[in-house]
PDB file of C-alpha atoms and ligand atoms in Angstrom:
ATOM      1  CA  MET A   1     119.822  59.700 136.253  1.00  0.00           C
ATOM      2  CA  ALA A   2     121.669  62.649 137.786  1.00  0.00           C
ATOM      3  CA  THR A   3     124.344  64.070 135.497  1.00  0.00           C
ATOM      4  CA  GLU A   4     127.309  66.078 136.570  1.00  0.00           C
ATOM      5  CA  GLU A   5     125.530  69.189 135.372  1.00  0.00           C
ATOM      6  CA  TRP A   6     122.345  68.362 137.333  1.00  0.00           C
ATOM      7  CA  ASN A   7     124.434  67.946 140.517  1.00  0.00           C
ATOM      8  CA  ARG A   8     126.029  71.286 139.931  1.00  0.00           C
ATOM      9  CA  ILE A   9     122.638  72.927 139.490  1.00  0.00           C
ATOM     10  CA  VAL A  10     121.510  71.372 142.814  1.00  0.00           C
ATOM     11  CA  THR A  11     124.519  72.843 144.528  1.00  0.00           C
ATOM     12  CA  GLU A  12     124.595  76.296 142.869  1.00  0.00           C
ATOM     13  CA  LEU A  13     120.979  77.221 142.278  1.00  0.00           C
ATOM     14  CA  PRO A  14     120.147  78.656 145.765  1.00  0.00           C
ATOM     15  CA  SER A  15     123.082  81.095 145.735  1.00  0.00           C
ATOM     16  CA  ARG A  16     122.586  82.030 142.064  1.00  0.00           C
ATOM     17  CA  LEU A  17     118.969  82.822 142.820  1.00  0.00           C
ATOM     18  CA  GLU A  18     119.823  84.978 145.825  1.00  0.00           C
ATOM     19  CA  ASP A  19     122.413  86.891 143.681  1.00  0.00           C
ATOM     20  CA  SER A  20     119.679  87.557 141.076  1.00  0.00           C
ATOM     21  CA  ARG A  21     117.119  88.619 143.725  1.00  0.00           C
ATOM     22  CA  ALA A  22     118.911  91.945 144.017  1.00  0.00           C
ATOM     23  CA  TYR A  23     117.634  92.767 140.556  1.00  0.00           C
ATOM     24  CA  THR A  24     114.020  92.775 141.749  1.00  0.00           C
ATOM     25  CA  ALA A  25     114.848  96.326 143.023  1.00  0.00           C
ATOM     26  CA  GLN A  26     115.292  97.484 139.388  1.00  0.00           C
ATOM     27  CA  GLY A  27     111.792  96.517 138.419  1.00  0.00           C
ATOM     28  CA  ARG A  28     108.189  97.329 139.209  1.00  0.00           C
ATOM     29  CA  VAL A  29     105.145  95.065 139.729  1.00  0.00           C
ATOM     30  CA  ALA A  30     102.570  95.524 136.989  1.00  0.00           C
ATOM     31  CA  ALA A  31      99.652  97.707 138.087  1.00  0.00           C
ATOM     32  CA  TYR A  32      97.614  98.313 134.890  1.00  0.00           C
ATOM     33  CA  ILE A  33      95.666  95.185 135.876  1.00  0.00           C
ATOM     34  CA  PRO A  34      94.985  96.397 139.429  1.00  0.00           C
ATOM     35  CA  GLU A  35      94.838  92.998 141.070  1.00  0.00           C
ATOM     36  CA  LEU A  36      98.411  92.190 139.928  1.00  0.00           C
ATOM     37  CA  ALA A  37      99.786  95.117 142.002  1.00  0.00           C
ATOM     38  CA  HIS A  38      99.410  93.013 145.214  1.00  0.00           C
ATOM     39  CA  ALA A  39     102.264  90.624 144.127  1.00  0.00           C
ATOM     40  CA  PRO A  40     105.433  90.770 146.262  1.00  0.00           C
ATOM     41  CA  GLY A  41     108.011  92.849 144.394  1.00  0.00           C
ATOM     42  CA  ASN A  42     111.071  91.137 145.934  1.00  0.00           C
ATOM     43  CA  ALA A  43     109.922  87.614 145.206  1.00  0.00           C
ATOM     44  CA  LEU A  44     111.937  85.296 142.988  1.00  0.00           C
ATOM     45  CA  GLY A  45     111.492  81.572 142.467  1.00  0.00           C
ATOM     46  CA  ILE A  46     112.561  78.918 139.950  1.00  0.00           C
ATOM     47  CA  ALA A  47     111.804  75.275 139.214  1.00  0.00           C
ATOM     48  CA  ILE A  48     113.854  73.197 136.775  1.00  0.00           C
ATOM     49  CA  MET A  49     112.614  69.743 135.643  1.00  0.00           C
ATOM     50  CA  ASN A  50     114.880  67.341 133.939  1.00  0.00           C
ATOM     51  CA  GLY A  51     112.503  65.493 131.710  1.00  0.00           C
ATOM     52  CA  ALA A  52     111.734  62.712 134.137  1.00  0.00           C
ATOM     53  CA  SER A  53     110.825  63.050 137.761  1.00  0.00           C
ATOM     54  CA  GLY A  54     113.857  65.110 138.727  1.00  0.00           C
ATOM     55  CA  ILE A  55     113.122  68.653 139.903  1.00  0.00           C
ATOM     56  CA  ILE A  56     115.243  71.341 141.513  1.00  0.00           C
ATOM     57  CA  THR A  57     113.616  74.406 143.057  1.00  0.00           C
ATOM     58  CA  ALA A  58     114.921  77.529 144.737  1.00  0.00           C
ATOM     59  CA  GLY A  59     113.398  80.707 146.196  1.00  0.00           C
ATOM     60  CA  ASP A  60     109.704  81.540 146.265  1.00  0.00           C
ATOM     61  CA  VAL A  61     108.490  78.510 144.322  1.00  0.00           C
ATOM     62  CA  ALA A  62     105.192  78.223 146.232  1.00  0.00           C
ATOM     63  CA  LEU A  63     104.117  81.717 145.062  1.00  0.00           C
ATOM     64  CA  PRO A  64     101.064  81.321 142.796  1.00  0.00           C
ATOM     65  CA  PHE A  65     100.919  83.619 139.733  1.00  0.00           C
ATOM     66  CA  THR A  66      98.663  83.986 136.680  1.00  0.00           C
ATOM     67  CA  LEU A  67     100.092  82.878 133.345  1.00  0.00           C
ATOM     68  CA  GLN A  68      99.149  86.110 131.569  1.00  0.00           C
ATOM     69  CA  SER A  69     101.056  86.184 128.265  1.00  0.00           C
ATOM     70  CA  ILE A  70     102.679  82.829 128.858  1.00  0.00           C
ATOM     71  CA  SER A  71      99.307  81.290 128.076  1.00  0.00           C
ATOM     72  CA  LYS A  72      99.565  82.662 124.516  1.00  0.00           C
ATOM     73  CA  VAL A  73     102.118  79.901 123.638  1.00  0.00           C
ATOM     74  CA  PHE A  74      99.660  77.183 124.564  1.00  0.00           C
ATOM     75  CA  THR A  75      96.543  78.759 123.086  1.00  0.00           C
ATOM     76  CA  LEU A  76      98.543  79.077 119.869  1.00  0.00           C
ATOM     77  CA  LEU A  77      99.350  75.284 120.083  1.00  0.00           C
ATOM     78  CA  LEU A  78      95.686  74.433 120.751  1.00  0.00           C
ATOM     79  CA  ALA A  79      94.540  76.670 117.827  1.00  0.00           C
ATOM     80  CA  LEU A  80      97.086  74.906 115.543  1.00  0.00           C
ATOM     81  CA  MET A  81      95.716  71.562 116.662  1.00  0.00           C
ATOM     82  CA  ASP A  82      92.147  72.775 116.066  1.00  0.00           C
ATOM     83  CA  LYS A  83      92.608  74.757 112.816  1.00  0.00           C
ATOM     84  CA  GLY A  84      95.956  73.662 111.330  1.00  0.00           C
ATOM     85  CA  GLU A  85      98.664  76.038 110.092  1.00  0.00           C
ATOM     86  CA  SER A  86      96.622  77.484 107.208  1.00  0.00           C
ATOM     87  CA  GLY A  87      93.686  78.262 109.520  1.00  0.00           C
ATOM     88  CA  VAL A  88      95.855  80.026 112.062  1.00  0.00           C
ATOM     89  CA  PHE A  89      98.115  81.929 109.714  1.00  0.00           C
ATOM     90  CA  ALA A  90      95.187  83.343 107.727  1.00  0.00           C
ATOM     91  CA  LYS A  91      94.444  85.412 110.846  1.00  0.00           C
ATOM     92  CA  VAL A  92      97.876  86.143 112.344  1.00  0.00           C
ATOM     93  CA  GLY A  93     101.375  86.686 110.978  1.00  0.00           C
ATOM     94  CA  MET A  94     104.864  85.275 111.714  1.00  0.00           C
ATOM     95  CA  GLU A  95     106.961  88.397 112.351  1.00  0.00           C
ATOM     96  CA  PRO A  96     108.183  90.239 115.423  1.00  0.00           C
ATOM     97  CA  THR A  97     106.930  93.817 115.764  1.00  0.00           C
ATOM     98  CA  GLY A  98     109.651  95.628 117.817  1.00  0.00           C
ATOM     99  CA  ASP A  99     106.709  97.399 119.497  1.00  0.00           C
ATOM    100  CA  ASN A 100     105.207  97.069 122.983  1.00  0.00           C
ATOM    101  CA  PHE A 101     103.086  93.960 123.644  1.00  0.00           C
ATOM    102  CA  ASN A 102      99.811  95.898 123.613  1.00  0.00           C
ATOM    103  CA  SER A 103     100.621  98.200 120.678  1.00  0.00           C
ATOM    104  CA  MET A 104      98.113  98.839 117.935  1.00  0.00           C
ATOM    105  CA  LEU A 105     100.448 100.824 115.741  1.00  0.00           C
ATOM    106  CA  LYS A 106     101.042  98.213 113.021  1.00  0.00           C
ATOM    107  CA  LEU A 107      97.455  97.099 112.780  1.00  0.00           C
ATOM    108  CA  GLU A 108      96.739 100.175 110.704  1.00  0.00           C
ATOM    109  CA  LEU A 109     100.127 100.681 109.159  1.00  0.00           C
ATOM    110  CA  VAL A 110     100.443  97.414 107.375  1.00  0.00           C
ATOM    111  CA  ASP A 111      98.054  95.741 104.995  1.00  0.00           C
ATOM    112  CA  PRO A 112      96.101  93.339 105.474  1.00  0.00           C
ATOM    113  CA  GLY A 113      95.714  94.503 109.098  1.00  0.00           C
ATOM    114  CA  ILE A 114      96.242  91.098 110.738  1.00  0.00           C
ATOM    115  CA  PRO A 115      98.314  91.008 113.919  1.00  0.00           C
ATOM    116  CA  PHE A 116     102.065  90.530 113.239  1.00  0.00           C
ATOM    117  CA  ASN A 117     102.390  87.432 115.492  1.00  0.00           C
ATOM    118  CA  PRO A 118     100.376  85.322 117.962  1.00  0.00           C
ATOM    119  CA  LEU A 119     102.354  86.394 121.069  1.00  0.00           C
ATOM    120  CA  ILE A 120     101.477  90.114 121.096  1.00  0.00           C
ATOM    121  CA  ASN A 121      98.087  90.949 122.611  1.00  0.00           C
ATOM    122  CA  ALA A 122      96.334  91.570 119.280  1.00  0.00           C
ATOM    123  CA  GLY A 123      97.621  88.243 117.910  1.00  0.00           C
ATOM    124  CA  ALA A 124      96.648  86.277 121.012  1.00  0.00           C
ATOM    125  CA  ILE A 125      93.139  87.804 120.937  1.00  0.00           C
ATOM    126  CA  ALA A 126      92.878  86.598 117.315  1.00  0.00           C
ATOM    127  CA  VAL A 127      94.062  83.179 118.314  1.00  0.00           C
ATOM    128  CA  SER A 128      91.536  82.996 121.120  1.00  0.00           C
ATOM    129  CA  SER A 129      88.806  83.299 118.498  1.00  0.00           C
ATOM    130  CA  LEU A 130      90.211  80.239 116.671  1.00  0.00           C
ATOM    131  CA  ILE A 131      89.874  77.831 119.598  1.00  0.00           C
ATOM    132  CA  ALA A 132      87.145  75.227 118.803  1.00  0.00           C
ATOM    133  CA  GLY A 133      84.007  75.334 120.928  1.00  0.00           C
ATOM    134  CA  ALA A 134      80.361  76.267 120.633  1.00  0.00           C
ATOM    135  CA  ASP A 135      80.563  79.229 122.991  1.00  0.00           C
ATOM    136  CA  PRO A 136      83.105  81.046 125.228  1.00  0.00           C
ATOM    137  CA  ALA A 137      82.483  78.594 128.093  1.00  0.00           C
ATOM    138  CA  GLU A 138      83.296  75.579 125.966  1.00  0.00           C
ATOM    139  CA  LYS A 139      86.368  77.231 124.432  1.00  0.00           C
ATOM    140  CA  SER A 140      87.651  78.183 127.946  1.00  0.00           C
ATOM    141  CA  GLU A 141      86.944  74.692 129.246  1.00  0.00           C
ATOM    142  CA  ARG A 142      89.001  73.155 126.368  1.00  0.00           C
ATOM    143  CA  ILE A 143      91.908  75.539 127.080  1.00  0.00           C
ATOM    144  CA  LEU A 144      91.885  74.805 130.834  1.00  0.00           C
ATOM    145  CA  THR A 145      91.731  71.032 130.147  1.00  0.00           C
ATOM    146  CA  PHE A 146      94.670  71.241 127.766  1.00  0.00           C
ATOM    147  CA  PHE A 147      96.759  73.301 130.220  1.00  0.00           C
ATOM    148  CA  ARG A 148      95.980  70.834 133.051  1.00  0.00           C
ATOM    149  CA  GLN A 149      97.079  67.951 130.819  1.00  0.00           C
ATOM    150  CA  LEU A 150     100.358  69.642 129.927  1.00  0.00           C
ATOM    151  CA  ALA A 151     101.041  70.395 133.617  1.00  0.00           C
ATOM    152  CA  GLY A 152      99.953  66.863 134.575  1.00  0.00           C
ATOM    153  CA  ASP A 153      97.825  68.556 137.263  1.00  0.00           C
ATOM    154  CA  PRO A 154      94.013  68.562 137.298  1.00  0.00           C
ATOM    155  CA  THR A 155      93.904  71.062 140.157  1.00  0.00           C
ATOM    156  CA  ILE A 156      95.045  74.050 138.074  1.00  0.00           C
ATOM    157  CA  GLY A 157      92.342  76.733 137.866  1.00  0.00           C
ATOM    158  CA  TYR A 158      91.647  80.453 137.435  1.00  0.00           C
ATOM    159  CA  ASN A 159      92.436  83.381 139.687  1.00  0.00           C
ATOM    160  CA  ASP A 160      88.957  84.923 139.553  1.00  0.00           C
ATOM    161  CA  ALA A 161      90.013  88.209 141.126  1.00  0.00           C
ATOM    162  CA  VAL A 162      92.677  88.763 138.419  1.00  0.00           C
ATOM    163  CA  TYR A 163      90.135  87.761 135.728  1.00  0.00           C
ATOM    164  CA  ARG A 164      87.569  90.261 136.983  1.00  0.00           C
ATOM    165  CA  SER A 165      90.196  92.964 137.457  1.00  0.00           C
ATOM    166  CA  GLU A 166      91.409  92.658 133.909  1.00  0.00           C
ATOM    167  CA  THR A 167      87.924  92.451 132.451  1.00  0.00           C
ATOM    168  CA  ALA A 168      86.973  95.671 134.236  1.00  0.00           C
ATOM    169  CA  THR A 169      90.011  97.641 133.101  1.00  0.00           C
ATOM    170  CA  ALA A 170      91.118  96.289 129.723  1.00  0.00           C
ATOM    171  CA  HIS A 171      90.295  99.341 127.677  1.00  0.00           C
ATOM    172  CA  ARG A 172      93.316  98.929 125.469  1.00  0.00           C
ATOM    173  CA  ASN A 173      92.720  95.265 124.735  1.00  0.00           C
ATOM    174  CA  ARG A 174      89.080  96.123 123.958  1.00  0.00           C
ATOM    175  CA  SER A 175      90.181  98.719 121.475  1.00  0.00           C
ATOM    176  CA  LEU A 176      92.616  96.270 119.888  1.00  0.00           C
ATOM    177  CA  ALA A 177      89.867  93.646 119.620  1.00  0.00           C
ATOM    178  CA  TYR A 178      87.350  96.056 118.088  1.00  0.00           C
ATOM    179  CA  PHE A 179      89.982  97.139 115.590  1.00  0.00           C
ATOM    180  CA  LEU A 180      90.519  93.495 114.663  1.00  0.00           C
ATOM    181  CA  LYS A 181      86.755  93.117 114.200  1.00  0.00           C
ATOM    182  CA  ALA A 182      86.783  96.130 111.883  1.00  0.00           C
ATOM    183  CA  ASN A 183      89.673  94.619 109.940  1.00  0.00           C
ATOM    184  CA  GLY A 184      87.769  91.367 109.499  1.00  0.00           C
ATOM    185  CA  VAL A 185      90.175  89.330 111.642  1.00  0.00           C
ATOM    186  CA  LEU A 186      87.554  88.563 114.310  1.00  0.00           C
ATOM    187  CA  GLU A 187      84.348  87.098 113.012  1.00  0.00           C
ATOM    188  CA  GLU A 188      82.736  86.401 116.373  1.00  0.00           C
ATOM    189  CA  ASP A 189      81.276  88.688 119.014  1.00  0.00           C
ATOM    190  CA  VAL A 190      84.189  90.802 120.361  1.00  0.00           C
ATOM    191  CA  GLU A 191      83.250  90.578 124.035  1.00  0.00           C
ATOM    192  CA  GLU A 192      82.937  86.775 123.771  1.00  0.00           C
ATOM    193  CA  VAL A 193      86.433  86.518 122.291  1.00  0.00           C
ATOM    194  CA  LEU A 194      87.784  88.794 125.018  1.00  0.00           C
ATOM    195  CA  GLU A 195      86.212  86.611 127.684  1.00  0.00           C
ATOM    196  CA  VAL A 196      88.151  83.620 126.397  1.00  0.00           C
ATOM    197  CA  TYR A 197      91.333  85.682 126.253  1.00  0.00           C
ATOM    198  CA  PHE A 198      91.059  87.186 129.754  1.00  0.00           C
ATOM    199  CA  LYS A 199      90.217  83.749 131.140  1.00  0.00           C
ATOM    200  CA  HIS A 200      93.270  81.998 129.829  1.00  0.00           C
ATOM    201  CA  CYS A 201      95.471  84.920 130.988  1.00  0.00           C
ATOM    202  CA  SER A 202      94.096  84.367 134.502  1.00  0.00           C
ATOM    203  CA  ILE A 203      94.958  80.703 134.776  1.00  0.00           C
ATOM    204  CA  GLU A 204      97.091  80.374 137.900  1.00  0.00           C
ATOM    205  CA  VAL A 205     100.210  78.175 138.392  1.00  0.00           C
ATOM    206  CA  ASN A 206     103.326  77.930 140.442  1.00  0.00           C
ATOM    207  CA  CYS A 207     106.891  77.505 139.132  1.00  0.00           C
ATOM    208  CA  THR A 208     106.774  73.680 139.327  1.00  0.00           C
ATOM    209  CA  GLN A 209     103.547  73.465 137.283  1.00  0.00           C
ATOM    210  CA  LEU A 210     105.058  75.923 134.738  1.00  0.00           C
ATOM    211  CA  ALA A 211     108.301  73.882 134.542  1.00  0.00           C
ATOM    212  CA  ARG A 212     106.272  70.715 133.809  1.00  0.00           C
ATOM    213  CA  MET A 213     104.400  72.532 130.913  1.00  0.00           C
ATOM    214  CA  ALA A 214     107.783  73.813 129.660  1.00  0.00           C
ATOM    215  CA  GLN A 215     109.326  70.333 129.544  1.00  0.00           C
ATOM    216  CA  VAL A 216     106.630  69.124 127.158  1.00  0.00           C
ATOM    217  CA  LEU A 217     107.963  71.754 124.765  1.00  0.00           C
ATOM    218  CA  ALA A 218     111.556  70.818 125.601  1.00  0.00           C
ATOM    219  CA  PHE A 219     110.740  67.256 124.475  1.00  0.00           C
ATOM    220  CA  ASP A 220     108.979  68.227 121.216  1.00  0.00           C
ATOM    221  CA  GLY A 221     105.440  67.740 122.481  1.00  0.00           C
ATOM    222  CA  THR A 222     105.900  64.504 124.386  1.00  0.00           C
ATOM    223  CA  ASP A 223     105.346  64.546 128.142  1.00  0.00           C
ATOM    224  CA  PRO A 224     108.544  62.894 129.325  1.00  0.00           C
ATOM    225  CA  VAL A 225     106.872  61.797 132.510  1.00  0.00           C
ATOM    226  CA  THR A 226     104.108  59.753 130.891  1.00  0.00           C
ATOM    227  CA  GLY A 227     105.681  59.250 127.445  1.00  0.00           C
ATOM    228  CA  ARG A 228     102.469  60.537 125.799  1.00  0.00           C
ATOM    229  CA  GLN A 229     102.692  62.738 122.715  1.00  0.00           C
ATOM    230  CA  LEU A 230     100.451  65.659 123.678  1.00  0.00           C
ATOM    231  CA  ILE A 231     101.261  68.073 120.826  1.00  0.00           C
ATOM    232  CA  PRO A 232     102.466  67.338 117.247  1.00  0.00           C
ATOM    233  CA  ARG A 233     106.186  68.029 116.967  1.00  0.00           C
ATOM    234  CA  ARG A 234     105.694  70.480 114.035  1.00  0.00           C
ATOM    235  CA  TYR A 235     103.446  72.740 116.130  1.00  0.00           C
ATOM    236  CA  VAL A 236     105.969  72.765 118.981  1.00  0.00           C
ATOM    237  CA  GLN A 237     108.600  73.783 116.373  1.00  0.00           C
ATOM    238  CA  ILE A 238     106.401  76.725 115.383  1.00  0.00           C
ATOM    239  CA  ALA A 239     105.773  77.706 119.008  1.00  0.00           C
ATOM    240  CA  LYS A 240     109.544  77.584 119.818  1.00  0.00           C
ATOM    241  CA  SER A 241     110.352  79.749 116.780  1.00  0.00           C
ATOM    242  CA  PHE A 242     107.895  82.366 117.983  1.00  0.00           C
ATOM    243  CA  MET A 243     109.345  82.149 121.526  1.00  0.00           C
ATOM    244  CA  ILE A 244     112.801  82.960 120.165  1.00  0.00           C
ATOM    245  CA  THR A 245     111.652  85.814 117.907  1.00  0.00           C
ATOM    246  CA  CYS A 246     108.815  87.311 119.938  1.00  0.00           C
ATOM    247  CA  GLY A 247     108.582  85.531 123.354  1.00  0.00           C
ATOM    248  CA  MET A 248     110.186  88.375 125.310  1.00  0.00           C
ATOM    249  CA  TYR A 249     108.497  91.084 123.226  1.00  0.00           C
ATOM    250  CA  ASN A 250     110.671  93.961 122.144  1.00  0.00           C
ATOM    251  CA  GLU A 251     113.469  92.526 124.267  1.00  0.00           C
ATOM    252  CA  SER A 252     113.578  89.251 122.350  1.00  0.00           C
ATOM    253  CA  GLY A 253     116.766  90.172 120.458  1.00  0.00           C
ATOM    254  CA  ALA A 254     118.676  90.985 123.643  1.00  0.00           C
ATOM    255  CA  PHE A 255     117.274  87.879 125.407  1.00  0.00           C
ATOM    256  CA  ALA A 256     118.405  85.678 122.424  1.00  0.00           C
ATOM    257  CA  ILE A 257     121.901  87.088 122.658  1.00  0.00           C
ATOM    258  CA  ARG A 258     122.190  86.987 126.465  1.00  0.00           C
ATOM    259  CA  VAL A 259     120.243  83.779 127.245  1.00  0.00           C
ATOM    260  CA  GLY A 260     119.645  82.034 123.932  1.00  0.00           C
ATOM    261  CA  LEU A 261     116.693  79.871 124.945  1.00  0.00           C
ATOM    262  CA  PRO A 262     113.077  79.669 123.784  1.00  0.00           C
ATOM    263  CA  ALA A 263     111.117  81.554 126.440  1.00  0.00           C
ATOM    264  CA  LYS A 264     107.864  83.394 127.098  1.00  0.00           C
ATOM    265  CA  SER A 265     107.195  85.981 129.722  1.00  0.00           C
ATOM    266  CA  GLY A 266     103.994  87.332 131.380  1.00  0.00           C
ATOM    267  CA  VAL A 267     103.161  90.560 133.214  1.00  0.00           C
ATOM    268  CA  SER A 268     102.656  88.628 136.407  1.00  0.00           C
ATOM    269  CA  GLY A 269     106.398  88.086 136.350  1.00  0.00           C
ATOM    270  CA  GLY A 270     106.388  84.524 135.147  1.00  0.00           C
ATOM    271  CA  ILE A 271     108.819  83.224 132.561  1.00  0.00           C
ATOM    272  CA  LEU A 272     108.645  79.847 130.862  1.00  0.00           C
ATOM    273  CA  ALA A 273     111.942  78.727 129.320  1.00  0.00           C
ATOM    274  CA  LEU A 274     113.306  75.470 128.017  1.00  0.00           C
ATOM    275  CA  VAL A 275     116.620  73.841 127.242  1.00  0.00           C
ATOM    276  CA  PRO A 276     115.734  71.637 124.280  1.00  0.00           C
ATOM    277  CA  GLY A 277     115.866  67.939 125.080  1.00  0.00           C
ATOM    278  CA  LYS A 278     116.981  68.651 128.591  1.00  0.00           C
ATOM    279  CA  TYR A 279     114.972  70.894 130.928  1.00  0.00           C
ATOM    280  CA  GLY A 280     111.663  72.662 131.435  1.00  0.00           C
ATOM    281  CA  ILE A 281     112.009  75.821 133.488  1.00  0.00           C
ATOM    282  CA  GLY A 282     109.426  77.881 135.373  1.00  0.00           C
ATOM    283  CA  VAL A 283     110.470  81.245 136.883  1.00  0.00           C
ATOM    284  CA  VAL A 284     108.536  83.897 138.832  1.00  0.00           C
ATOM    285  CA  GLY A 285     109.728  87.350 139.751  1.00  0.00           C
ATOM    286  CA  PRO A 286     106.882  89.913 139.696  1.00  0.00           C
ATOM    287  CA  ALA A 287     109.074  93.063 139.451  1.00  0.00           C
ATOM    288  CA  LEU A 288     109.184  93.942 135.703  1.00  0.00           C
ATOM    289  CA  ASN A 289     111.316  96.115 133.477  1.00  0.00           C
ATOM    290  CA  ALA A 290     109.872  98.622 131.016  1.00  0.00           C
ATOM    291  CA  LYS A 291     109.400  95.856 128.441  1.00  0.00           C
ATOM    292  CA  GLY A 292     107.166  93.827 130.719  1.00  0.00           C
ATOM    293  CA  ASN A 293     109.759  91.148 131.567  1.00  0.00           C
ATOM    294  CA  SER A 294     110.874  90.067 135.042  1.00  0.00           C
ATOM    295  CA  THR A 295     114.128  91.896 135.891  1.00  0.00           C
ATOM    296  CA  ALA A 296     115.413  89.244 138.311  1.00  0.00           C
ATOM    297  CA  GLY A 297     113.964  86.368 136.292  1.00  0.00           C
ATOM    298  CA  VAL A 298     115.846  87.421 133.171  1.00  0.00           C
ATOM    299  CA  HIS A 299     119.013  87.938 135.146  1.00  0.00           C
ATOM    300  CA  LEU A 300     118.780  84.477 136.715  1.00  0.00           C
ATOM    301  CA  LEU A 301     118.196  82.822 133.352  1.00  0.00           C
ATOM    302  CA  GLU A 302     121.172  84.708 131.908  1.00  0.00           C
ATOM    303  CA  THR A 303     123.378  83.594 134.783  1.00  0.00           C
ATOM    304  CA  LEU A 304     122.363  79.926 134.403  1.00  0.00           C
ATOM    305  CA  SER A 305     122.572  79.884 130.630  1.00  0.00           C
ATOM    306  CA  THR A 306     126.039  81.412 130.716  1.00  0.00           C
ATOM    307  CA  GLU A 307     127.274  79.208 133.539  1.00  0.00           C
ATOM    308  CA  PHE A 308     125.964  75.960 131.984  1.00  0.00           C
ATOM    309  CA  ASP A 309     126.363  76.900 128.309  1.00  0.00           C
ATOM    310  CA  TRP A 310     122.670  76.435 127.476  1.00  0.00           C
ATOM    311  CA  SER A 311     122.356  78.851 124.550  1.00  0.00           C
ATOM    312  CA  ILE A 312     120.981  77.073 121.512  1.00  0.00           C
ATOM    313  CA  PHE A 313     122.981  79.304 119.240  1.00  0.00           C
TER     314      PHE A 313
HETATM  315  O1  DON B   1      96.439  91.361 127.930  1.00  0.00           O
HETATM  316  C1  DON B   1      97.197  91.707 128.862  1.00  0.00           C
HETATM  317  O2  DON B   1      97.663  92.839 128.856  1.00  0.00           O
HETATM  318  C2  DON B   1      97.624  90.699 129.870  1.00  0.00           C
HETATM  319  N1  DON B   1      96.542  89.822 130.144  1.00  0.00           N
HETATM  320  C3  DON B   1      98.793  89.867 129.405  1.00  0.00           C
HETATM  321  C4  DON B   1      99.956  90.743 128.956  1.00  0.00           C
HETATM  322  C5  DON B   1     101.280  90.174 129.213  1.00  0.00           C
HETATM  323  O3  DON B   1     101.442  89.285 130.008  1.00  0.00           O
HETATM  324  C6  DON B   1     102.438  90.787 128.523  1.00  0.00           C
HETATM  325  N2  DON B   1     103.693  90.178 129.003  1.00  0.00           N
HETATM  326  N3  DON B   1     104.723  90.583 129.297  1.00  0.00           N
END
């Protein structure tokens, strides 16, 4: 049923998006994974789903993009479903770092040398090792199946060029992973864990598919379209807490103040956000700020949250 707010979003979204598009000029497309550098820097798209079949889109919603760090929220959820809270939190902590997403600083500074949280690269690499499966292929298959189920779309797959590009250039992630091995966090073969990690980062979606994944979190683990409980509510609560404290990396504090929604960004320019009990949101805007977050995507979410009073605080 269309509410008054929904009707206002329908009317206002196209112009709000075009206003935010100007902020793409303040960002830069990620290039440390060479294949990502081909993304259009002035693109901006958004899809908002209202928990049933209602969807509003604006801008470049057809643009495919890889999930990158957004996938970390969902691998965390799968690891929690596979290993439980005690299994996961033996290998990864619960605190924000205040450092860059690929920093290794605190791995050596703080005992016992486990990553601070599952949304930084080191933490997500540790989480990849916790996914159940006999080998990297089976783990990756389980992750892809889970993501397809959340998006309600069996056609979702990998961007192989991005996967190969990251595999060939990920010297920093390799060093993080070997450090974790030395610290006893990784028990498996390092390259096998990295294969699982790079693969889930290269899963490709569009804004609509991302919005559908987001609304499962907005409705506490239930897919509002099918009514099926896909994730235990407690684990969604954990994921949303990490999204608030660490989802936008060392910009999470400013994002909580300005936008006030659980969200997760990726270096492809994607942002998943949710308005609890109401909307799942997928955004893409490949031009990034220095913290690795979409300049125009963050601006658009700030505008909408302010206009419609969405902050959870
Ligand atoms: O590991 C990496 O560097 C990328 N595959 C993902 C990083 C990322 O998306 C950080 N987000 N802002």
